[in-house]
PDB file of C-alpha atoms in Angstrom:
ATOM      1  CA  LYS A   1      -0.079  -0.034   0.029  1.00  0.00           C
ATOM      2  CA  ASN A   2       1.457   3.423  -0.959  1.00  0.00           C
ATOM      3  CA  GLN A   3       1.850   5.508   2.204  1.00  0.00           C
ATOM      4  CA  VAL A   4       3.030   9.031   2.957  1.00  0.00           C
ATOM      5  CA  GLU A   5       4.233   9.775   6.473  1.00  0.00           C
ATOM      6  CA  GLN A   6       4.785  13.281   7.709  1.00  0.00           C
ATOM      7  CA  SER A   7       6.517  14.495  10.869  1.00  0.00           C
ATOM      8  CA  PRO A   8       6.262  16.125  13.199  1.00  0.00           C
ATOM      9  CA  GLN A   9       2.565  16.127  13.532  1.00  0.00           C
ATOM     10  CA  SER A  10       2.629  19.555  14.735  1.00  0.00           C
ATOM     11  CA  LEU A  11       5.135  22.260  15.912  1.00  0.00           C
ATOM     12  CA  ILE A  12       5.260  25.717  17.404  1.00  0.00           C
ATOM     13  CA  ILE A  13       7.926  28.216  16.490  1.00  0.00           C
ATOM     14  CA  LEU A  14       8.647  31.807  17.013  1.00  0.00           C
ATOM     15  CA  GLU A  15       8.236  34.446  14.299  1.00  0.00           C
ATOM     16  CA  GLY A  16      11.428  34.974  12.427  1.00  0.00           C
ATOM     17  CA  LYS A  17      12.700  31.399  13.164  1.00  0.00           C
ATOM     18  CA  ASN A  18      13.216  28.668  10.657  1.00  0.00           C
ATOM     19  CA  CYS A  19      11.694  25.181  10.682  1.00  0.00           C
ATOM     20  CA  THR A  20      11.794  21.937   8.557  1.00  0.00           C
ATOM     21  CA  LEU A  21       8.980  19.483   7.962  1.00  0.00           C
ATOM     22  CA  GLN A  22       9.665  15.886   6.893  1.00  0.00           C
ATOM     23  CA  CYS A  23       7.758  13.676   4.489  1.00  0.00           C
ATOM     24  CA  ASN A  24       8.595   9.964   3.996  1.00  0.00           C
ATOM     25  CA  TYR A  25       6.806   7.800   1.288  1.00  0.00           C
ATOM     26  CA  THR A  26       6.767   4.383  -0.057  1.00  0.00           C
ATOM     27  CA  VAL A  27       4.991   5.285  -3.328  1.00  0.00           C
ATOM     28  CA  SER A  28       6.695   3.347  -6.189  1.00  0.00           C
ATOM     29  CA  PRO A  29       7.418   3.834  -9.028  1.00  0.00           C
ATOM     30  CA  PHE A  30       7.453   7.507  -8.238  1.00  0.00           C
ATOM     31  CA  SER A  31       6.273  10.397 -10.452  1.00  0.00           C
ATOM     32  CA  ASN A  32       6.150  13.530  -8.422  1.00  0.00           C
ATOM     33  CA  LEU A  33       5.899  14.969  -5.067  1.00  0.00           C
ATOM     34  CA  ARG A  34       3.933  18.088  -3.959  1.00  0.00           C
ATOM     35  CA  TRP A  35       3.812  20.216  -0.957  1.00  0.00           C
ATOM     36  CA  TYR A  36       0.476  22.113  -0.187  1.00  0.00           C
ATOM     37  CA  LYS A  37      -0.309  24.756   2.431  1.00  0.00           C
ATOM     38  CA  GLN A  38      -3.702  24.733   3.993  1.00  0.00           C
ATOM     39  CA  ASP A  39      -4.928  27.645   6.020  1.00  0.00           C
ATOM     40  CA  THR A  40      -7.566  26.950   8.626  1.00  0.00           C
ATOM     41  CA  GLY A  41     -10.988  26.781   6.880  1.00  0.00           C
ATOM     42  CA  ARG A  42      -9.518  27.068   3.407  1.00  0.00           C
ATOM     43  CA  GLY A  43      -8.592  24.586   0.666  1.00  0.00           C
ATOM     44  CA  PRO A  44      -5.024  23.432   0.154  1.00  0.00           C
ATOM     45  CA  VAL A  45      -2.894  25.669  -2.130  1.00  0.00           C
ATOM     46  CA  SER A  46       0.153  24.372  -4.029  1.00  0.00           C
ATOM     47  CA  LEU A  47       3.751  25.355  -2.878  1.00  0.00           C
ATOM     48  CA  THR A  48       5.934  23.243  -5.008  1.00  0.00           C
ATOM     49  CA  ILE A  49       5.887  20.226  -7.302  1.00  0.00           C
ATOM     50  CA  MET A  50       9.014  18.172  -7.885  1.00  0.00           C
ATOM     51  CA  THR A  51       9.686  15.387 -10.320  1.00  0.00           C
ATOM     52  CA  PHE A  52      12.312  12.577  -9.937  1.00  0.00           C
ATOM     53  CA  SER A  53      15.075  14.657 -11.502  1.00  0.00           C
ATOM     54  CA  GLU A  54      14.629  17.673  -9.234  1.00  0.00           C
ATOM     55  CA  ASN A  55      16.247  17.703  -5.826  1.00  0.00           C
ATOM     56  CA  THR A  56      15.325  21.234  -4.649  1.00  0.00           C
ATOM     57  CA  LYS A  57      12.673  23.832  -5.551  1.00  0.00           C
ATOM     58  CA  SER A  58      11.970  27.125  -3.908  1.00  0.00           C
ATOM     59  CA  ASN A  59       8.717  29.300  -3.719  1.00  0.00           C
ATOM     60  CA  GLY A  60       9.691  32.475  -1.745  1.00  0.00           C
ATOM     61  CA  ARG A  61      10.603  31.562   1.712  1.00  0.00           C
ATOM     62  CA  TYR A  62       9.573  27.905   1.158  1.00  0.00           C
ATOM     63  CA  THR A  63      12.288  25.475   0.022  1.00  0.00           C
ATOM     64  CA  ALA A  64      11.421  21.855  -0.780  1.00  0.00           C
ATOM     65  CA  THR A  65      13.967  19.075  -1.112  1.00  0.00           C
ATOM     66  CA  LEU A  66      13.660  15.588  -2.576  1.00  0.00           C
ATOM     67  CA  ASP A  67      15.749  12.545  -2.236  1.00  0.00           C
ATOM     68  CA  ALA A  68      14.094   9.958  -4.589  1.00  0.00           C
ATOM     69  CA  ASP A  69      16.633   7.284  -3.456  1.00  0.00           C
ATOM     70  CA  THR A  70      15.724   7.383   0.132  1.00  0.00           C
ATOM     71  CA  LYS A  71      12.136   8.397  -0.588  1.00  0.00           C
ATOM     72  CA  GLN A  72      12.321  11.429   1.611  1.00  0.00           C
ATOM     73  CA  SER A  73      11.340  15.058   1.170  1.00  0.00           C
ATOM     74  CA  SER A  74      11.436  18.147   3.417  1.00  0.00           C
ATOM     75  CA  LEU A  75      10.001  21.538   3.432  1.00  0.00           C
ATOM     76  CA  HIS A  76      11.995  24.302   4.898  1.00  0.00           C
ATOM     77  CA  ILE A  77      10.435  27.602   6.015  1.00  0.00           C
ATOM     78  CA  THR A  78      12.835  30.550   6.372  1.00  0.00           C
ATOM     79  CA  ALA A  79      12.175  33.553   8.579  1.00  0.00           C
ATOM     80  CA  SER A  80       8.732  32.470   9.580  1.00  0.00           C
ATOM     81  CA  GLN A  81       5.891  34.887   9.552  1.00  0.00           C
ATOM     82  CA  LEU A  82       2.563  34.773  11.430  1.00  0.00           C
ATOM     83  CA  SER A  83       0.872  33.906   8.058  1.00  0.00           C
ATOM     84  CA  ASP A  84       2.734  30.809   7.769  1.00  0.00           C
ATOM     85  CA  SER A  85       0.560  29.229  10.508  1.00  0.00           C
ATOM     86  CA  ALA A  86      -1.090  26.564   8.569  1.00  0.00           C
ATOM     87  CA  SER A  87      -1.197  22.757   7.840  1.00  0.00           C
ATOM     88  CA  TYR A  88       1.340  21.577   5.285  1.00  0.00           C
ATOM     89  CA  ILE A  89       0.481  18.542   3.411  1.00  0.00           C
ATOM     90  CA  CYS A  90       2.827  16.199   1.398  1.00  0.00           C
ATOM     91  CA  VAL A  91       1.233  14.499  -1.741  1.00  0.00           C
ATOM     92  CA  VAL A  92       3.036  11.912  -3.753  1.00  0.00           C
ATOM     93  CA  SER A  93       1.966  10.652  -7.336  1.00  0.00           C
ATOM     94  CA  GLY A  94       2.935   7.262  -8.569  1.00  0.00           C
ATOM     95  CA  ARG A  95       3.429   6.428 -12.088  1.00  0.00           C
ATOM     96  CA  SER A  96       1.300   3.256 -11.816  1.00  0.00           C
ATOM     97  CA  ASN A  97      -2.353   3.037 -10.955  1.00  0.00           C
ATOM     98  CA  ASP A  98      -3.124   5.998 -13.198  1.00  0.00           C
ATOM     99  CA  TYR A  99      -0.962   8.393 -11.183  1.00  0.00           C
ATOM    100  CA  LYS A 100      -3.009   8.061  -8.195  1.00  0.00           C
ATOM    101  CA  LEU A 101      -2.256  10.831  -5.453  1.00  0.00           C
ATOM    102  CA  SER A 102      -1.317   9.721  -1.926  1.00  0.00           C
ATOM    103  CA  PHE A 103      -1.798  12.266   0.751  1.00  0.00           C
ATOM    104  CA  GLY A 104       0.086  12.692   4.148  1.00  0.00           C
ATOM    105  CA  ALA A 105      -1.855  13.649   7.167  1.00  0.00           C
ATOM    106  CA  GLY A 106      -0.070  16.920   7.302  1.00  0.00           C
ATOM    107  CA  THR A 107       2.022  18.952   9.749  1.00  0.00           C
ATOM    108  CA  THR A 108       0.290  21.805  11.650  1.00  0.00           C
ATOM    109  CA  VAL A 109       2.666  24.767  12.055  1.00  0.00           C
ATOM    110  CA  THR A 110       1.799  27.460  14.608  1.00  0.00           C
ATOM    111  CA  VAL A 111       4.043  30.625  14.402  1.00  0.00           C
ATOM    112  CA  ARG A 112       3.823  32.712  17.517  1.00  0.00           C
ATOM    113  CA  ALA A 113       4.821  36.482  17.823  1.00  0.00           C
TER     114      ALA A 113
ATOM    115  CA  GLU B   1      -8.780  32.951 -13.987  1.00  0.00           C
ATOM    116  CA  ALA B   2     -11.664  31.839 -11.896  1.00  0.00           C
ATOM    117  CA  GLY B   3     -10.655  29.095  -9.216  1.00  0.00           C
ATOM    118  CA  VAL B   4     -12.666  25.972  -8.213  1.00  0.00           C
ATOM    119  CA  ALA B   5     -16.059  26.958  -6.903  1.00  0.00           C
ATOM    120  CA  GLN B   6     -17.879  25.081  -4.210  1.00  0.00           C
ATOM    121  CA  SER B   7     -21.178  25.386  -2.450  1.00  0.00           C
ATOM    122  CA  PRO B   8     -22.356  25.598   0.083  1.00  0.00           C
ATOM    123  CA  ARG B   9     -19.546  26.473   2.333  1.00  0.00           C
ATOM    124  CA  TYR B  10     -21.324  25.189   5.478  1.00  0.00           C
ATOM    125  CA  LYS B  11     -24.129  22.841   6.103  1.00  0.00           C
ATOM    126  CA  ILE B  12     -25.642  21.330   9.244  1.00  0.00           C
ATOM    127  CA  ILE B  13     -28.051  18.481   9.078  1.00  0.00           C
ATOM    128  CA  GLU B  14     -29.343  15.651  11.353  1.00  0.00           C
ATOM    129  CA  LYS B  15     -28.337  12.116  10.884  1.00  0.00           C
ATOM    130  CA  ARG B  16     -30.359  10.258   8.241  1.00  0.00           C
ATOM    131  CA  GLN B  17     -30.986  13.466   6.362  1.00  0.00           C
ATOM    132  CA  SER B  18     -29.577  14.076   2.941  1.00  0.00           C
ATOM    133  CA  VAL B  19     -27.210  16.713   1.630  1.00  0.00           C
ATOM    134  CA  ALA B  20     -25.866  17.642  -1.764  1.00  0.00           C
ATOM    135  CA  PHE B  21     -22.497  19.602  -2.549  1.00  0.00           C
ATOM    136  CA  TRP B  22     -21.694  21.252  -5.866  1.00  0.00           C
ATOM    137  CA  CYS B  23     -18.525  21.869  -7.477  1.00  0.00           C
ATOM    138  CA  ASN B  24     -17.623  23.770 -10.680  1.00  0.00           C
ATOM    139  CA  PRO B  25     -13.860  23.251 -11.666  1.00  0.00           C
ATOM    140  CA  ILE B  26     -11.552  25.549 -13.541  1.00  0.00           C
ATOM    141  CA  SER B  27     -12.641  25.930 -17.086  1.00  0.00           C
ATOM    142  CA  GLY B  28     -11.050  23.336 -19.262  1.00  0.00           C
ATOM    143  CA  HIS B  29      -9.816  21.032 -16.457  1.00  0.00           C
ATOM    144  CA  ALA B  30     -10.885  17.428 -17.539  1.00  0.00           C
ATOM    145  CA  THR B  31     -10.046  15.751 -14.081  1.00  0.00           C
ATOM    146  CA  LEU B  32     -12.254  16.353 -11.133  1.00  0.00           C
ATOM    147  CA  TYR B  33     -11.848  15.046  -7.715  1.00  0.00           C
ATOM    148  CA  TRP B  34     -13.929  14.837  -4.531  1.00  0.00           C
ATOM    149  CA  TYR B  35     -12.097  14.432  -1.284  1.00  0.00           C
ATOM    150  CA  GLN B  36     -13.219  13.987   2.274  1.00  0.00           C
ATOM    151  CA  GLN B  37     -11.084  15.709   4.896  1.00  0.00           C
ATOM    152  CA  ILE B  38     -11.732  14.751   8.629  1.00  0.00           C
ATOM    153  CA  LEU B  39     -10.338  17.189  11.171  1.00  0.00           C
ATOM    154  CA  GLY B  40      -6.676  16.628  11.661  1.00  0.00           C
ATOM    155  CA  GLN B  41      -6.254  14.233   8.739  1.00  0.00           C
ATOM    156  CA  GLY B  42      -5.203  14.641   5.198  1.00  0.00           C
ATOM    157  CA  PRO B  43      -7.766  14.589   2.338  1.00  0.00           C
ATOM    158  CA  LYS B  44      -9.079  11.122   1.407  1.00  0.00           C
ATOM    159  CA  LEU B  45     -10.112  10.442  -2.342  1.00  0.00           C
ATOM    160  CA  LEU B  46     -13.859   9.625  -2.721  1.00  0.00           C
ATOM    161  CA  ILE B  47     -14.137   9.724  -6.401  1.00  0.00           C
ATOM    162  CA  GLN B  48     -12.129  10.976  -9.488  1.00  0.00           C
ATOM    163  CA  PHE B  49     -13.662  11.925 -12.737  1.00  0.00           C
ATOM    164  CA  GLN B  50     -12.007  12.220 -16.158  1.00  0.00           C
ATOM    165  CA  ASN B  51     -14.448  14.306 -18.185  1.00  0.00           C
ATOM    166  CA  ASN B  52     -17.792  12.653 -17.343  1.00  0.00           C
ATOM    167  CA  GLY B  53     -16.354   9.045 -16.745  1.00  0.00           C
ATOM    168  CA  VAL B  54     -15.371   7.731 -13.401  1.00  0.00           C
ATOM    169  CA  VAL B  55     -11.606   6.856 -12.960  1.00  0.00           C
ATOM    170  CA  ASP B  56     -11.598   5.782  -9.355  1.00  0.00           C
ATOM    171  CA  ASP B  57     -14.436   5.413  -6.869  1.00  0.00           C
ATOM    172  CA  SER B  58     -12.840   2.615  -4.869  1.00  0.00           C
ATOM    173  CA  GLN B  59     -13.160   4.600  -1.524  1.00  0.00           C
ATOM    174  CA  LEU B  60     -16.660   5.846  -2.064  1.00  0.00           C
ATOM    175  CA  PRO B  61     -19.220   4.469   0.373  1.00  0.00           C
ATOM    176  CA  LYS B  62     -21.666   3.660  -2.408  1.00  0.00           C
ATOM    177  CA  ASP B  63     -24.484   2.603  -0.098  1.00  0.00           C
ATOM    178  CA  ARG B  64     -24.950   6.253   1.015  1.00  0.00           C
ATOM    179  CA  PHE B  65     -22.650   8.510  -1.231  1.00  0.00           C
ATOM    180  CA  SER B  66     -23.192   9.230  -4.959  1.00  0.00           C
ATOM    181  CA  ALA B  67     -21.460  11.628  -7.299  1.00  0.00           C
ATOM    182  CA  GLU B  68     -22.102  12.649 -10.854  1.00  0.00           C
ATOM    183  CA  ARG B  69     -20.379  14.798 -13.563  1.00  0.00           C
ATOM    184  CA  LEU B  70     -23.068  14.558 -16.250  1.00  0.00           C
ATOM    185  CA  LYS B  71     -21.722  16.957 -18.842  1.00  0.00           C
ATOM    186  CA  GLY B  72     -18.121  16.720 -17.993  1.00  0.00           C
ATOM    187  CA  VAL B  73     -18.053  20.098 -16.305  1.00  0.00           C
ATOM    188  CA  ASP B  74     -19.598  20.714 -12.851  1.00  0.00           C
ATOM    189  CA  SER B  75     -20.209  17.898 -10.466  1.00  0.00           C
ATOM    190  CA  THR B  76     -22.520  17.046  -7.469  1.00  0.00           C
ATOM    191  CA  LEU B  77     -21.748  14.880  -4.448  1.00  0.00           C
ATOM    192  CA  LYS B  78     -24.768  13.507  -2.609  1.00  0.00           C
ATOM    193  CA  ILE B  79     -24.904  11.850   0.863  1.00  0.00           C
ATOM    194  CA  GLN B  80     -28.175  10.058   1.737  1.00  0.00           C
ATOM    195  CA  PRO B  81     -28.742   9.045   4.558  1.00  0.00           C
ATOM    196  CA  ALA B  82     -25.988  10.874   6.488  1.00  0.00           C
ATOM    197  CA  LYS B  83     -24.360   9.463   9.445  1.00  0.00           C
ATOM    198  CA  LEU B  84     -22.424  11.173  12.285  1.00  0.00           C
ATOM    199  CA  GLU B  85     -19.067   9.985  10.938  1.00  0.00           C
ATOM    200  CA  ASP B  86     -19.683  11.895   7.706  1.00  0.00           C
ATOM    201  CA  SER B  87     -18.927  15.142   9.498  1.00  0.00           C
ATOM    202  CA  ALA B  88     -15.914  16.540   7.571  1.00  0.00           C
ATOM    203  CA  VAL B  89     -14.923  18.958   5.003  1.00  0.00           C
ATOM    204  CA  TYR B  90     -15.584  17.916   1.385  1.00  0.00           C
ATOM    205  CA  LEU B  91     -13.023  19.277  -0.923  1.00  0.00           C
ATOM    206  CA  CYS B  92     -13.353  19.561  -4.652  1.00  0.00           C
ATOM    207  CA  ALA B  93     -10.228  19.785  -6.838  1.00  0.00           C
ATOM    208  CA  SER B  94      -9.504  19.869 -10.544  1.00  0.00           C
ATOM    209  CA  SER B  95      -6.542  19.312 -12.783  1.00  0.00           C
ATOM    210  CA  SER B  96      -5.638  19.449 -16.372  1.00  0.00           C
ATOM    211  CA  GLY B  97      -3.873  16.112 -16.215  1.00  0.00           C
ATOM    212  CA  ARG B  98      -4.326  12.966 -14.254  1.00  0.00           C
ATOM    213  CA  GLY B  99      -1.809  12.984 -11.398  1.00  0.00           C
ATOM    214  CA  LEU B 100       0.677  15.062 -13.338  1.00  0.00           C
ATOM    215  CA  GLY B 101      -0.795  18.469 -13.699  1.00  0.00           C
ATOM    216  CA  GLU B 102      -1.097  20.940 -10.751  1.00  0.00           C
ATOM    217  CA  LEU B 103      -4.268  20.282  -8.544  1.00  0.00           C
ATOM    218  CA  PHE B 104      -6.365  23.322  -7.696  1.00  0.00           C
ATOM    219  CA  PHE B 105      -8.739  22.919  -4.715  1.00  0.00           C
ATOM    220  CA  GLY B 106     -11.918  24.627  -3.832  1.00  0.00           C
ATOM    221  CA  GLU B 107     -12.553  26.327  -0.334  1.00  0.00           C
ATOM    222  CA  GLY B 108     -14.361  23.252   0.643  1.00  0.00           C
ATOM    223  CA  SER B 109     -17.885  22.535   2.105  1.00  0.00           C
ATOM    224  CA  ARG B 110     -18.018  21.824   5.847  1.00  0.00           C
ATOM    225  CA  LEU B 111     -20.588  19.226   6.872  1.00  0.00           C
ATOM    226  CA  THR B 112     -21.777  18.934  10.404  1.00  0.00           C
ATOM    227  CA  VAL B 113     -23.985  15.890  11.156  1.00  0.00           C
ATOM    228  CA  LEU B 114     -25.942  16.083  14.472  1.00  0.00           C
TER     229      LEU B 114
END
C-alpha cells in the first residue's frame, strides 16, 4: 500500500525562526511530490511540485528538497511569519495506478509572535 | 482565471437526512476529484472523474454516497442518509492532467451531522 508519512504532527515556532518539515513515502514507481499549504478553513494551495530529476525547489521563503533514492522530502520555512501558521500537506503521485495521489496527514505549524 | 467553486460552504443536518454539494472546476480541466477531509487528517479521495467518466471510486461508500458529472463540467456529491461520521470538509479539486498536472482545490464544504 502506498503511504506518505509526515513528521512532526505539529510544531510551534517563534516568528522569524526557521523550521523543517519531513515527508517519507513508499509510493513506487514515483512520479512527483507536492507540498501544499492549507490555511484553517480554506482549501489546500500548491507550494511546490518536484519530479524525480529535481532535488530542490523554492517558492519564496519555502524550499522543498527531494531525495528519490531514500524516498524522503523536506519543506524548509525560512524567517517564519505569522501567516505561515497553517497545515502543510505532502502529496505523492505514483506512475502506476493512473498516477494516483497519496496524501500525508499534514504537519500543523503555529507561528507565535 | 476563476478558481474551483464550491457550495455551500457550510451545512448542518441531522443524521439520516440528505445533503448535496456542488463543484464547478476550473474551465477546461478534464479531471475532477472529490475528497473527504476529517479534522486533523489529510484529504481522502472519494471519487475521481475524467471528463464525465469515473476513474476511481474505490473509496466511495456507495451505499450512501453518490456523485455525478453529467456534462463533464460541474459535479454534484450527494450523501443520503448521512451518518455522524460523515462530519467533515468535502473538498473538490480539478486538474488538467491525471496526477501530473497541478491540482487546484476549492475552499471546501464543511458538513456537520448532528
